[in-house]
Coordinates of C-alpha atoms and ligand atoms in Angstrom, one line a residue:
X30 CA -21.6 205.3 37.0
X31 CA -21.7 208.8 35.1
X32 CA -19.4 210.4 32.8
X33 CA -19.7 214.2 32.9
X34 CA -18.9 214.0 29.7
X35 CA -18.9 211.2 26.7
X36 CA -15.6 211.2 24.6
X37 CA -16.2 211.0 20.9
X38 CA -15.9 208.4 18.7
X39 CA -12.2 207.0 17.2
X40 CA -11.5 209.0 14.2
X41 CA -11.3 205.2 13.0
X42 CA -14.6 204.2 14.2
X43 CA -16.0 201.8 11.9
X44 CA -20.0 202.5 11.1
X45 CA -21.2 199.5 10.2
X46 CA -24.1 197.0 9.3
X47 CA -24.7 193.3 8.9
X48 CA -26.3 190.3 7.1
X49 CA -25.6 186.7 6.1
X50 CA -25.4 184.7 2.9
X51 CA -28.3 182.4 3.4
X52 CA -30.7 185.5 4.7
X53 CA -29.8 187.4 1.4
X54 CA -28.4 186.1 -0.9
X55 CA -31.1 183.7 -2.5
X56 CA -29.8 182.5 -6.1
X57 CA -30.1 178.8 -3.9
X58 CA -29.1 176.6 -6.8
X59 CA -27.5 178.7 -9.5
X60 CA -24.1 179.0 -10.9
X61 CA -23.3 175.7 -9.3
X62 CA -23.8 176.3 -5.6
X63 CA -24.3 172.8 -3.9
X64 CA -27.1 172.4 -1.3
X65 CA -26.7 173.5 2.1
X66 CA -28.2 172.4 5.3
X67 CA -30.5 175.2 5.8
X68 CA -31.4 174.5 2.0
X69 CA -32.7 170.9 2.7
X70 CA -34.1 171.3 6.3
X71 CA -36.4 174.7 4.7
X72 CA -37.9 172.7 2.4
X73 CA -39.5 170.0 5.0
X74 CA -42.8 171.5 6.0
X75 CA -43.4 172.7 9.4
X76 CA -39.5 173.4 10.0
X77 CA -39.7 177.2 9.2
X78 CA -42.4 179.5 9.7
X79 CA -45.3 179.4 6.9
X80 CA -42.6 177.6 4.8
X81 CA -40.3 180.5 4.1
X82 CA -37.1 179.5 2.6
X83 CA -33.6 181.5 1.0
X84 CA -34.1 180.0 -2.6
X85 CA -34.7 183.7 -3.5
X86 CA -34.0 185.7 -0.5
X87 CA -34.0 189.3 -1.5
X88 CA -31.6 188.3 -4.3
X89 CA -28.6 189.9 -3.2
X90 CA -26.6 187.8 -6.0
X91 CA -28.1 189.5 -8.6
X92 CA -28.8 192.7 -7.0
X93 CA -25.3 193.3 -5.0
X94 CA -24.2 196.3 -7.0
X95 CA -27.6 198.0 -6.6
X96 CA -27.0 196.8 -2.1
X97 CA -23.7 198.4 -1.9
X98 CA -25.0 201.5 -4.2
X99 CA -27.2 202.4 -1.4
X100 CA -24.7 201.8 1.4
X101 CA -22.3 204.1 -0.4
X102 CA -25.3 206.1 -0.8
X103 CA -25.8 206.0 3.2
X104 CA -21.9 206.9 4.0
X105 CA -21.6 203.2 5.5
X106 CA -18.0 202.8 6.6
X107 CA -18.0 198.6 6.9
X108 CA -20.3 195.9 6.0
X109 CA -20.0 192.7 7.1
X110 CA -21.5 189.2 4.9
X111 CA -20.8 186.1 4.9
X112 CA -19.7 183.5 2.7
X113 CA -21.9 180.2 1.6
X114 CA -19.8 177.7 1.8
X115 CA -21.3 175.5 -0.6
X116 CA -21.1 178.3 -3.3
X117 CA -17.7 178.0 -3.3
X118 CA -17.0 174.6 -2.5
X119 CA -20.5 172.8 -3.8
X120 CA -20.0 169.2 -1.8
X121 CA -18.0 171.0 1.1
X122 CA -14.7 169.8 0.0
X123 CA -13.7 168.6 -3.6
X124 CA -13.7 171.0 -6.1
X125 CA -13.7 174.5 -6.6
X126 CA -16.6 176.2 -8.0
X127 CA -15.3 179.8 -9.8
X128 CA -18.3 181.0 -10.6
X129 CA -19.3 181.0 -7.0
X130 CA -15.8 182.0 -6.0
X131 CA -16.1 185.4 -8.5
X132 CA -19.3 186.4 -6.5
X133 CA -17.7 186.8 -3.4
X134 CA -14.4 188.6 -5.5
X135 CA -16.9 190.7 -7.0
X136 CA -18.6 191.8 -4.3
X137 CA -15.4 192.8 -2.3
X138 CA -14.0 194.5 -5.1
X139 CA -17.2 196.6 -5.0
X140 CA -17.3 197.2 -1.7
X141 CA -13.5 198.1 -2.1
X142 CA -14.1 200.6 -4.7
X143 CA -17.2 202.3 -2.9
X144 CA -14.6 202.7 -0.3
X145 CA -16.8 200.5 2.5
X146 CA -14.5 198.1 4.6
X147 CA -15.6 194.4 4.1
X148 CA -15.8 192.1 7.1
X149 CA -16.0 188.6 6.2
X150 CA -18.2 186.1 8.1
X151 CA -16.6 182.5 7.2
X152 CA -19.8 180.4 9.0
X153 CA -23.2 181.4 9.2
X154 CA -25.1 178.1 9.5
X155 CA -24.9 176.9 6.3
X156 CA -22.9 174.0 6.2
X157 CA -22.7 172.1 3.1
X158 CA -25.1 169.5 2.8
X159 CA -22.6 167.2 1.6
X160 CA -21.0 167.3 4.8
X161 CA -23.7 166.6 6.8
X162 CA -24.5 163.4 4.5
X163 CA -20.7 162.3 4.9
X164 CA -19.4 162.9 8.3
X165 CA -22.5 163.7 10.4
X166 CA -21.6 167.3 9.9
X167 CA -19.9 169.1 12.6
X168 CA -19.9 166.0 15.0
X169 CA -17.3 164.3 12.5
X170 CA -13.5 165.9 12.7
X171 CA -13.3 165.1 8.8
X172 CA -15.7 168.4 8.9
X173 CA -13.4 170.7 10.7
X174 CA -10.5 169.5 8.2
X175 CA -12.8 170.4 5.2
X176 CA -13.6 173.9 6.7
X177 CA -10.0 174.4 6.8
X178 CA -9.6 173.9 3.1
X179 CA -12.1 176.0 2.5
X180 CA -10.9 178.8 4.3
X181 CA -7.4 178.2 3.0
X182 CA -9.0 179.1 -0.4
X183 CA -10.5 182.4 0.7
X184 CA -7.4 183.1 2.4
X185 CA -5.6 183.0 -0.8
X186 CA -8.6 184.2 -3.4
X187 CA -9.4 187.3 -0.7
X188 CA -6.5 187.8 1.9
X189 CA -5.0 190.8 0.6
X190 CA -8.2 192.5 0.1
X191 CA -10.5 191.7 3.1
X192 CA -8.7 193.0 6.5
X193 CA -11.3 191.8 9.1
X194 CA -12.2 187.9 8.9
X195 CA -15.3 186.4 11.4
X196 CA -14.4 182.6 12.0
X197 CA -18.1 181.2 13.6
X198 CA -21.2 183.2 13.9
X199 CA -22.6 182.6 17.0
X200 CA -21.7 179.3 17.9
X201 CA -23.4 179.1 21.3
X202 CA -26.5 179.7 19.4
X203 CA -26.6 177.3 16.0
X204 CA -25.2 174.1 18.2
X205 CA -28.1 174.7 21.2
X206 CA -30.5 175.4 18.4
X207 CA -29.4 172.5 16.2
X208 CA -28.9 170.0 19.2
X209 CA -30.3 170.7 22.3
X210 CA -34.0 172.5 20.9
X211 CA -34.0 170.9 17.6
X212 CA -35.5 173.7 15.9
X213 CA -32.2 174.6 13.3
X214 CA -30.4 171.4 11.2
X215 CA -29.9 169.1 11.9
X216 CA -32.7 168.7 14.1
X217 CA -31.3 166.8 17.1
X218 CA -32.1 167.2 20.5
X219 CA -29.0 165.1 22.5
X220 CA -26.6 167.0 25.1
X221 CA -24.0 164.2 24.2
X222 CA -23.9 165.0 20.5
X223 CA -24.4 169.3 21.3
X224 CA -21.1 169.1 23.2
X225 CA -18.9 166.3 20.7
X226 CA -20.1 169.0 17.8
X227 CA -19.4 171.7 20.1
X228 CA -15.7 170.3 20.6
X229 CA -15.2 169.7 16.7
X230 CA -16.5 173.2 16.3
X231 CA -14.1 175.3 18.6
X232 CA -11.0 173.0 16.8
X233 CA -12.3 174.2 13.3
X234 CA -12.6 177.5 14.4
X235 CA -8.5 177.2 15.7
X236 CA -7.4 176.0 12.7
X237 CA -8.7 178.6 10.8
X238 CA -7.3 181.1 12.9
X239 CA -3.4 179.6 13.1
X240 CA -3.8 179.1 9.2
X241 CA -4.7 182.6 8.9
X242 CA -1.9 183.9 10.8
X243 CA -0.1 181.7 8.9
X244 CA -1.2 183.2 5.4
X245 CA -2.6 186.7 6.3
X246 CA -0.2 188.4 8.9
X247 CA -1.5 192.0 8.2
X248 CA -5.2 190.5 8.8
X249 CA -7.0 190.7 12.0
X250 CA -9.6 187.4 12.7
X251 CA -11.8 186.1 15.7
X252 CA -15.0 184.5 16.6
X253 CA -18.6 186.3 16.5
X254 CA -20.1 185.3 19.6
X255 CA -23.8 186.2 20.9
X256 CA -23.0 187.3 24.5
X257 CA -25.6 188.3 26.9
X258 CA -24.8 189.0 30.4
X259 CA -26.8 187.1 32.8
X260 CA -28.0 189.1 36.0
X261 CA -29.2 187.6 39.7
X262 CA -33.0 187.8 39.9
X263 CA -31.9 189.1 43.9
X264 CA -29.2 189.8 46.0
X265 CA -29.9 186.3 47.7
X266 CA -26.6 185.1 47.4
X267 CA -27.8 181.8 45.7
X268 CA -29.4 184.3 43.4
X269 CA -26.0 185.4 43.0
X270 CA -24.2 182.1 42.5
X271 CA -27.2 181.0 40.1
X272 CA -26.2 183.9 37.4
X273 CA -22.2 183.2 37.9
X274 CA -23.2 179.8 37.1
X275 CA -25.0 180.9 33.8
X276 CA -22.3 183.4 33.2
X277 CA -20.1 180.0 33.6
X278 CA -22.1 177.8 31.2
X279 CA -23.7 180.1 28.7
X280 CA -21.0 182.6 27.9
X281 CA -17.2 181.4 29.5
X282 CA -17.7 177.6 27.8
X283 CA -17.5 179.3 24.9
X284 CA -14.8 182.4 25.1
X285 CA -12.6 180.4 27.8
X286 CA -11.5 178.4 24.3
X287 CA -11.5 180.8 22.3
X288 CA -9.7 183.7 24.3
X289 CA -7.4 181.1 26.5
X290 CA -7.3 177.5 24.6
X291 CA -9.0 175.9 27.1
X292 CA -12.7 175.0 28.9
X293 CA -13.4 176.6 32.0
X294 CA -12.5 173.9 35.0
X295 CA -16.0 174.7 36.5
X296 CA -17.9 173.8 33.5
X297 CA -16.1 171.0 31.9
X298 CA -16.0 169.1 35.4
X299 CA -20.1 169.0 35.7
X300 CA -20.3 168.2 31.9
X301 CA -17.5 165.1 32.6
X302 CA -20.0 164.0 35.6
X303 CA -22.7 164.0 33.7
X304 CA -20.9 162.1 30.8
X305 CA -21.8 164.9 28.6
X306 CA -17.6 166.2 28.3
X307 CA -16.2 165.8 25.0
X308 CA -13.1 163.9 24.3
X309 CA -10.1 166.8 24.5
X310 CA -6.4 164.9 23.1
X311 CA -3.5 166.7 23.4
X312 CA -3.6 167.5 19.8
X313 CA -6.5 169.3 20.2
X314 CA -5.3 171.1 22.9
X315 CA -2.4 172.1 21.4
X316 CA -4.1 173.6 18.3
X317 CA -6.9 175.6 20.9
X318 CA -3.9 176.9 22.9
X319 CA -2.0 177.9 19.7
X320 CA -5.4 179.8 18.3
X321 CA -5.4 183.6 19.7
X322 CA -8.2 186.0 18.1
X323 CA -7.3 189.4 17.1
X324 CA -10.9 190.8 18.0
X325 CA -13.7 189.5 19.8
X326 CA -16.7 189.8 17.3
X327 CA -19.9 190.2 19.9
X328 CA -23.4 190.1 18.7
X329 CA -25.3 191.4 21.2
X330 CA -29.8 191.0 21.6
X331 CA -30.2 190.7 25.0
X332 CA -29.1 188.8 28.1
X333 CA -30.7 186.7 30.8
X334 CA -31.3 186.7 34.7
X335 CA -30.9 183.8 36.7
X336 CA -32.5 182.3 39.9
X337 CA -32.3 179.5 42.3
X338 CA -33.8 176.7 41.1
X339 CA -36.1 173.9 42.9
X340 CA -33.6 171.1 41.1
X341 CA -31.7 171.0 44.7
X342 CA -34.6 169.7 46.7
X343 CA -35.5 167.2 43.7
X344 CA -31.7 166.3 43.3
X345 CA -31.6 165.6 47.2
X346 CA -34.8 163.4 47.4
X347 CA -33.4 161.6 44.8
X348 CA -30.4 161.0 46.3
X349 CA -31.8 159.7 49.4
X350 CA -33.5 156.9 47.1
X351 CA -30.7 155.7 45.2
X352 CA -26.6 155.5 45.5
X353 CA -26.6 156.3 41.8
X354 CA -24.4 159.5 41.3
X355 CA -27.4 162.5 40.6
X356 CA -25.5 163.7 37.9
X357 CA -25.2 160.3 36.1
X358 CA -28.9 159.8 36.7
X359 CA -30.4 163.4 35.1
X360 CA -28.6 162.7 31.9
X361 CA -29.5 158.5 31.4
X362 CA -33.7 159.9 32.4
X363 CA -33.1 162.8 30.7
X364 CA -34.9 165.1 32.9
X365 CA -32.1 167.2 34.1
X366 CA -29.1 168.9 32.2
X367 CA -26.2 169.5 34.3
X368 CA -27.2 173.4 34.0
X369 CA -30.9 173.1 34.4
X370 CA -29.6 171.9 38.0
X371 CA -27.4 175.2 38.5
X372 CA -29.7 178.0 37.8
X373 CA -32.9 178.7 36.7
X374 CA -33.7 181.4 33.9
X375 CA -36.1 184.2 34.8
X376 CA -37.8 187.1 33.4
X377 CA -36.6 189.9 33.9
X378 CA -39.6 192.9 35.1
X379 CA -37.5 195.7 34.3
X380 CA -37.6 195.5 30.8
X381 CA -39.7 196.2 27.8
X382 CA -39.9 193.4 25.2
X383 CA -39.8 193.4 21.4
X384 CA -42.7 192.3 19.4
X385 CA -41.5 188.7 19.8
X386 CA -40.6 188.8 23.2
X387 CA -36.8 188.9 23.5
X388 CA -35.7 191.5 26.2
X389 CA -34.6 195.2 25.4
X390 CA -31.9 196.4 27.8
X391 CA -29.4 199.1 26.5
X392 CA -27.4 199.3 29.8
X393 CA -27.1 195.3 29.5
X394 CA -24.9 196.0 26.5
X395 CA -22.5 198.3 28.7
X396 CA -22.3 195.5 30.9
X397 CA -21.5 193.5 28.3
X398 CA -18.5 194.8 26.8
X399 CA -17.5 195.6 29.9
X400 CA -17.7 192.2 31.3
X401 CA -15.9 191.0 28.0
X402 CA -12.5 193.6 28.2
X403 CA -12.4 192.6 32.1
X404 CA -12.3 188.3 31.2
X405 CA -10.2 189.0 27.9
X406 CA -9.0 191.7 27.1
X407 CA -9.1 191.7 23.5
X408 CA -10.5 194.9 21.2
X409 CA -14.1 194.1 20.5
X410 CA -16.1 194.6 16.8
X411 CA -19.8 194.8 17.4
X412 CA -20.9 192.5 14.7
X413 CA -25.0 192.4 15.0
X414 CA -27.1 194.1 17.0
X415 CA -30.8 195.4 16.1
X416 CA -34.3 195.8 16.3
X417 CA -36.5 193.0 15.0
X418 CA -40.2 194.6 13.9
X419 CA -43.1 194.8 12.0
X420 CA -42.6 197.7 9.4
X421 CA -45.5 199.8 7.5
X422 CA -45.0 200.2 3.8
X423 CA -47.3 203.8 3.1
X424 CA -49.2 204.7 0.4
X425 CA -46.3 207.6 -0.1
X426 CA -44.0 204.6 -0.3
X427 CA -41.9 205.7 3.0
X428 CA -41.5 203.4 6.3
X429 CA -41.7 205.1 9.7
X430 CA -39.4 203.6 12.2
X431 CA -39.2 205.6 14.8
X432 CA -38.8 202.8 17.4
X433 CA -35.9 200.9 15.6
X434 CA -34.0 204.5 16.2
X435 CA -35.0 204.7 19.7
X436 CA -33.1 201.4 19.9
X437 CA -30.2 201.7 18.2
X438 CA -29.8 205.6 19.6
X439 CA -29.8 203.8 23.4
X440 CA -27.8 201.3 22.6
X441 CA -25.2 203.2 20.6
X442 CA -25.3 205.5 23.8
X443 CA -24.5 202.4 26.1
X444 CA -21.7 201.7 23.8
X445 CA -20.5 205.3 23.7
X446 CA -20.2 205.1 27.8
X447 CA -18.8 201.5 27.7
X448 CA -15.9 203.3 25.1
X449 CA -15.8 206.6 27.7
X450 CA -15.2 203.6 30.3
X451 CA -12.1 202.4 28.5
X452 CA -13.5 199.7 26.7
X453 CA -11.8 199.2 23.2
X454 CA -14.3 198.8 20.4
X455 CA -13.4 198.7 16.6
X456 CA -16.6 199.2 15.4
X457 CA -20.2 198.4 15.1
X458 CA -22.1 196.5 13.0
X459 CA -26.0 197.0 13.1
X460 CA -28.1 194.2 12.5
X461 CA -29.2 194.9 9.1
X462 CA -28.7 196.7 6.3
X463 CA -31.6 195.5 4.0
X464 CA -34.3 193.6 5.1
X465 CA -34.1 189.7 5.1
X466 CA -34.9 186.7 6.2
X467 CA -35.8 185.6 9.5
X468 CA -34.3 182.0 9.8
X469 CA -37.4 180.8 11.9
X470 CA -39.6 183.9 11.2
X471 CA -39.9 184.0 7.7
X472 CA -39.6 188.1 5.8
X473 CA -42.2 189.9 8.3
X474 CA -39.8 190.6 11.1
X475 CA -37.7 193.0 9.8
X476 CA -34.5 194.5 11.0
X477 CA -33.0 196.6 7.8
X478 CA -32.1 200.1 7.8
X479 CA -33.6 199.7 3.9
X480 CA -36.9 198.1 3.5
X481 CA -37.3 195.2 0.6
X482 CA -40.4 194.8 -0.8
X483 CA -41.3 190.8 -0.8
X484 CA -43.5 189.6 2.0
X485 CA -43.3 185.1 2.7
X486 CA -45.4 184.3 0.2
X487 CA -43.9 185.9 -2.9
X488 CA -40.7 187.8 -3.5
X489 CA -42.5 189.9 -5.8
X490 CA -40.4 193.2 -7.4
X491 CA -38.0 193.3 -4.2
X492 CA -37.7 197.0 -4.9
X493 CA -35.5 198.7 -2.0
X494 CA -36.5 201.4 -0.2
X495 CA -34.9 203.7 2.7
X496 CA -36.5 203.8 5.9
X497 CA -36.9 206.6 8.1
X498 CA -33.7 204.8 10.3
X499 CA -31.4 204.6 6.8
X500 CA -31.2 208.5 6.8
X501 CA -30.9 208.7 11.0
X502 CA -28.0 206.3 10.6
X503 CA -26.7 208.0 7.5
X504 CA -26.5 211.7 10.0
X505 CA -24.8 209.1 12.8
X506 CA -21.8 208.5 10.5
X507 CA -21.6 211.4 8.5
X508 CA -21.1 213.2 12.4
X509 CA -19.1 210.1 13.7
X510 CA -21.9 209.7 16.2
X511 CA -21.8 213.3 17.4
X512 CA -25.6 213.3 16.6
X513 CA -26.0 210.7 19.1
X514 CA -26.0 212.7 22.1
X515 CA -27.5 216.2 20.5
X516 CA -30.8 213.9 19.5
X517 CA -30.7 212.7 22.9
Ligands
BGP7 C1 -28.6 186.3 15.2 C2 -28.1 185.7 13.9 C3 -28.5 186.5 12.7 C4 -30.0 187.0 12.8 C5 -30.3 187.6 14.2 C6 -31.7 188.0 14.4 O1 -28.6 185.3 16.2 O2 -26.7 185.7 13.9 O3 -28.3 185.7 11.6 O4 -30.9 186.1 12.4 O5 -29.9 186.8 15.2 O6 -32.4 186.8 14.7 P1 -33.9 186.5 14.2 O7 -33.9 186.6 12.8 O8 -34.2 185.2 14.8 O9 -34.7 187.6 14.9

């Protein structure tokens, strides 16, 4: 499809750029922040790479004013962080801690004053240790009554100051990471306890958005989700079916609940087969249904393509041996998840890939928000999207970075088409602004349009310094992308 021409940018447009409390903010045990799971499960060697932790972060807490300094510097128009939890409630549910509280006042008010819109992420993986010790964490509903609480206090402290509100960041990612790959607390690898958590998650996540359209009416608040579009490796129709069947379980599990109240039939029916379905009451459904976003946050990397797989033949010779139902049998032996039998995940050969391998595919993102405004419907807020390399510091004290523009220019172009299309868009928020930490790969893959100065051995003067991208991105706003197309 071509355009002859691109329409411009909203007047509104918001420029933005990303990052999350545990990646930045360091200050791990200070001012009477409680422990959080990313806190415990960093410090048991071998869980993150070459042992890199967030105790210190880039220090954000202590160097916020100097962050936002440099983003009023750059002309940013939004910036989106999130909150740690166990900052402001230290055990995840008792009392308040105001010191912890004040940080996050502080930094809006800043942000407020510099004129940059806040977006505020509620979850970004760092659930309260104490939670995890006490109700198994997400997998206990006492969990999703404690996040309530705790959003019902920034509701209060921040609602009149902090328009746009993030519920979840990424769920689909943190609950297969944490359950089904083990390789993010709490370190489980058990479909059965992914898709309880999963349930306890997306009611936590509806309660927080009926409360807030309770408390905040002049808010807007939805989910972040990490969408990637899955393609057919062919035009063999099982091809075909194999990547609506990855579209089904990867991407509509997750924004059928959020977007309608409920699980997609397909899905949920496989899962219930395999014993894998969590336990829905009518409570529950009743607070899903209730729950509307006001935006679809989308974080967007890269998507997937999909294949046939082999399982059918396997499936069928074991069907012929026993008058056990397939399904039931995968799960108990645990060589099959109800997916793995449904499509197969391939690479893709016409794409590049980044220096650790995860896909680069521009026009994937048109066919992502495009995909997302034909299911929902709902104005969408880029929330992350970015470059993860390897950055020279020179002698001259500058970083080069031409390929991190490259990537943002082509997919800011993709998004320009996808708005020229008629696909609402708020804004976009690149991921990030400053350098930070990787969770599993430690402070050398960098993705800031300002470089820090620590490496994952020592945080040594974490002095801040513009890349070559910071002042390309600072032209992008101060033209409202008109740039864009005259670079391209
Ligand atoms: C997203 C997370 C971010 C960030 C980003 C880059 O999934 O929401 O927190 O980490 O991915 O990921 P990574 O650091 O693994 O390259």
């Amino acid at each position: 499809m071509f355009h002859t021409q691109l329409d411009p940018f909203p007047q509104n447009f918001l420029w933005g750029a990303a990052s999350a409390a545990y990646q930045i903010e360091g200050a791990w045990a200070t001012e009477g922040k409680g422990p959080s799971i990313w806190d415990t499960y960093a410090q048991v060697p071998g869980n993150t790479f070459e042992e890199t932790n967030g105790k210190v972060a880039i220090d954000h807490y202590h160097h916020y004013k100097e962050d936002i300094a440099l983003m009023k510097e750059m002309g940013l128009g939004a910036y989106r962080f999130s909150v740690a939890w166990s900052r402001v409630l230290p055990d995840g549910e008792g009392e308040v801690n105001e010191a912890g509280l004040a940080f996050y006042e502080n930094l809006v008010d800043e942000l407020v004053k510099q004129g940059i819109v806040p977006i505020l992420t509620l979850y970004h993986w760092d659930l309260p240790q104490a939670l995890q010790d006490k109700y198994q964490g997400w997998e206990g509903r006492e969990t999703a009554v404690a996040f309530e609480k705790y959003c019902r206090i920034l509701f209060e402290r921040l609602g009149t100051k902090v328009t746009y509100w993030v519920t979840m960041n990424e769920q689909n990612v943190f609950t297969s990471l944490g359950y089904r790959w083990a390789a993010h607390p709490p370190g489980v690898k058990d479909l059965k306890r992914m898709y309880a958590a999963n349930h306890i998650i997306n009611i936590a996540n509806a309660k927080a958005i009926n409360l807030f359209h309770e408390m905040v009416p002049l808010g807007k608040i939805g989910p972040s989700f990490g969408y990637g579009p899955m393609y057919p490796f062919s035009c063999d129709p099982e091809d075909v079916l194999a990547a609506e069947n990855g579209e089904a379980f990867n991407n509509a599990w997750f924004l059928d609940v959020y977007c309608k109240g409920e699980y997609p039939k397909f899905v949920y029916k496989q899962l219930a087969k395999a014993g894998l379905a969590p336990v829905v009451t009518e409570e529950d459904q009743a607070i899903l249904k209730k729950a509307k976003p006001d935006f679809l946050g989308i974080n967007y990397y890269h998507g997937g393509t999909a294949q046939q797989n082999n399982y059918q033949k396997q499936i069928a010779e074991k069907r012929a041996f026993s008058k056990v139902d397939p399904y039931l049998m995968q799960a108990e032996d645990g060589t099959f998840s109800p997916e793995e039998t449904m499509f197969a995940t391939a690479e893709n050969p016409n794409l590049k890939k980044t220096d650790w391998g995860w896909e680069i595919d521009p026009v994937g993102f048109r066919v992502a928000l495009r995909r997302i405004q034909a299911n929902y419907d709902l104005p969408i807020f880029i929330t992350e999207n970015g470059l993860g390399a390897i950055d020279q510091l020179t002698e001259d004290k500058k970083i080069h970075d031409p390929y991190r523009i490259t990537y943002l220019q082509e997919h800011l172009l993709e998004l320009q088409k996808a708005l020229t299309d008629g696909v609402e868009i708020i804004g976009y928020c690149a991921w990030s602004f400053t350098d930070l930490l990787s969770w599993l790969n430690g402070y050398q893959k960098r993705y800031g349009f300002v470089y820090v100065d620590r490496d994952n051995q020592s945080a040594r003067q974490l002095e801040r310094i513009p890349k070559d991208s910071f002042y390309w991105y600072q032209e992008l706003i101060r033209t409202n992308g008109a740039s864009l197309i005259s670079h391209t």
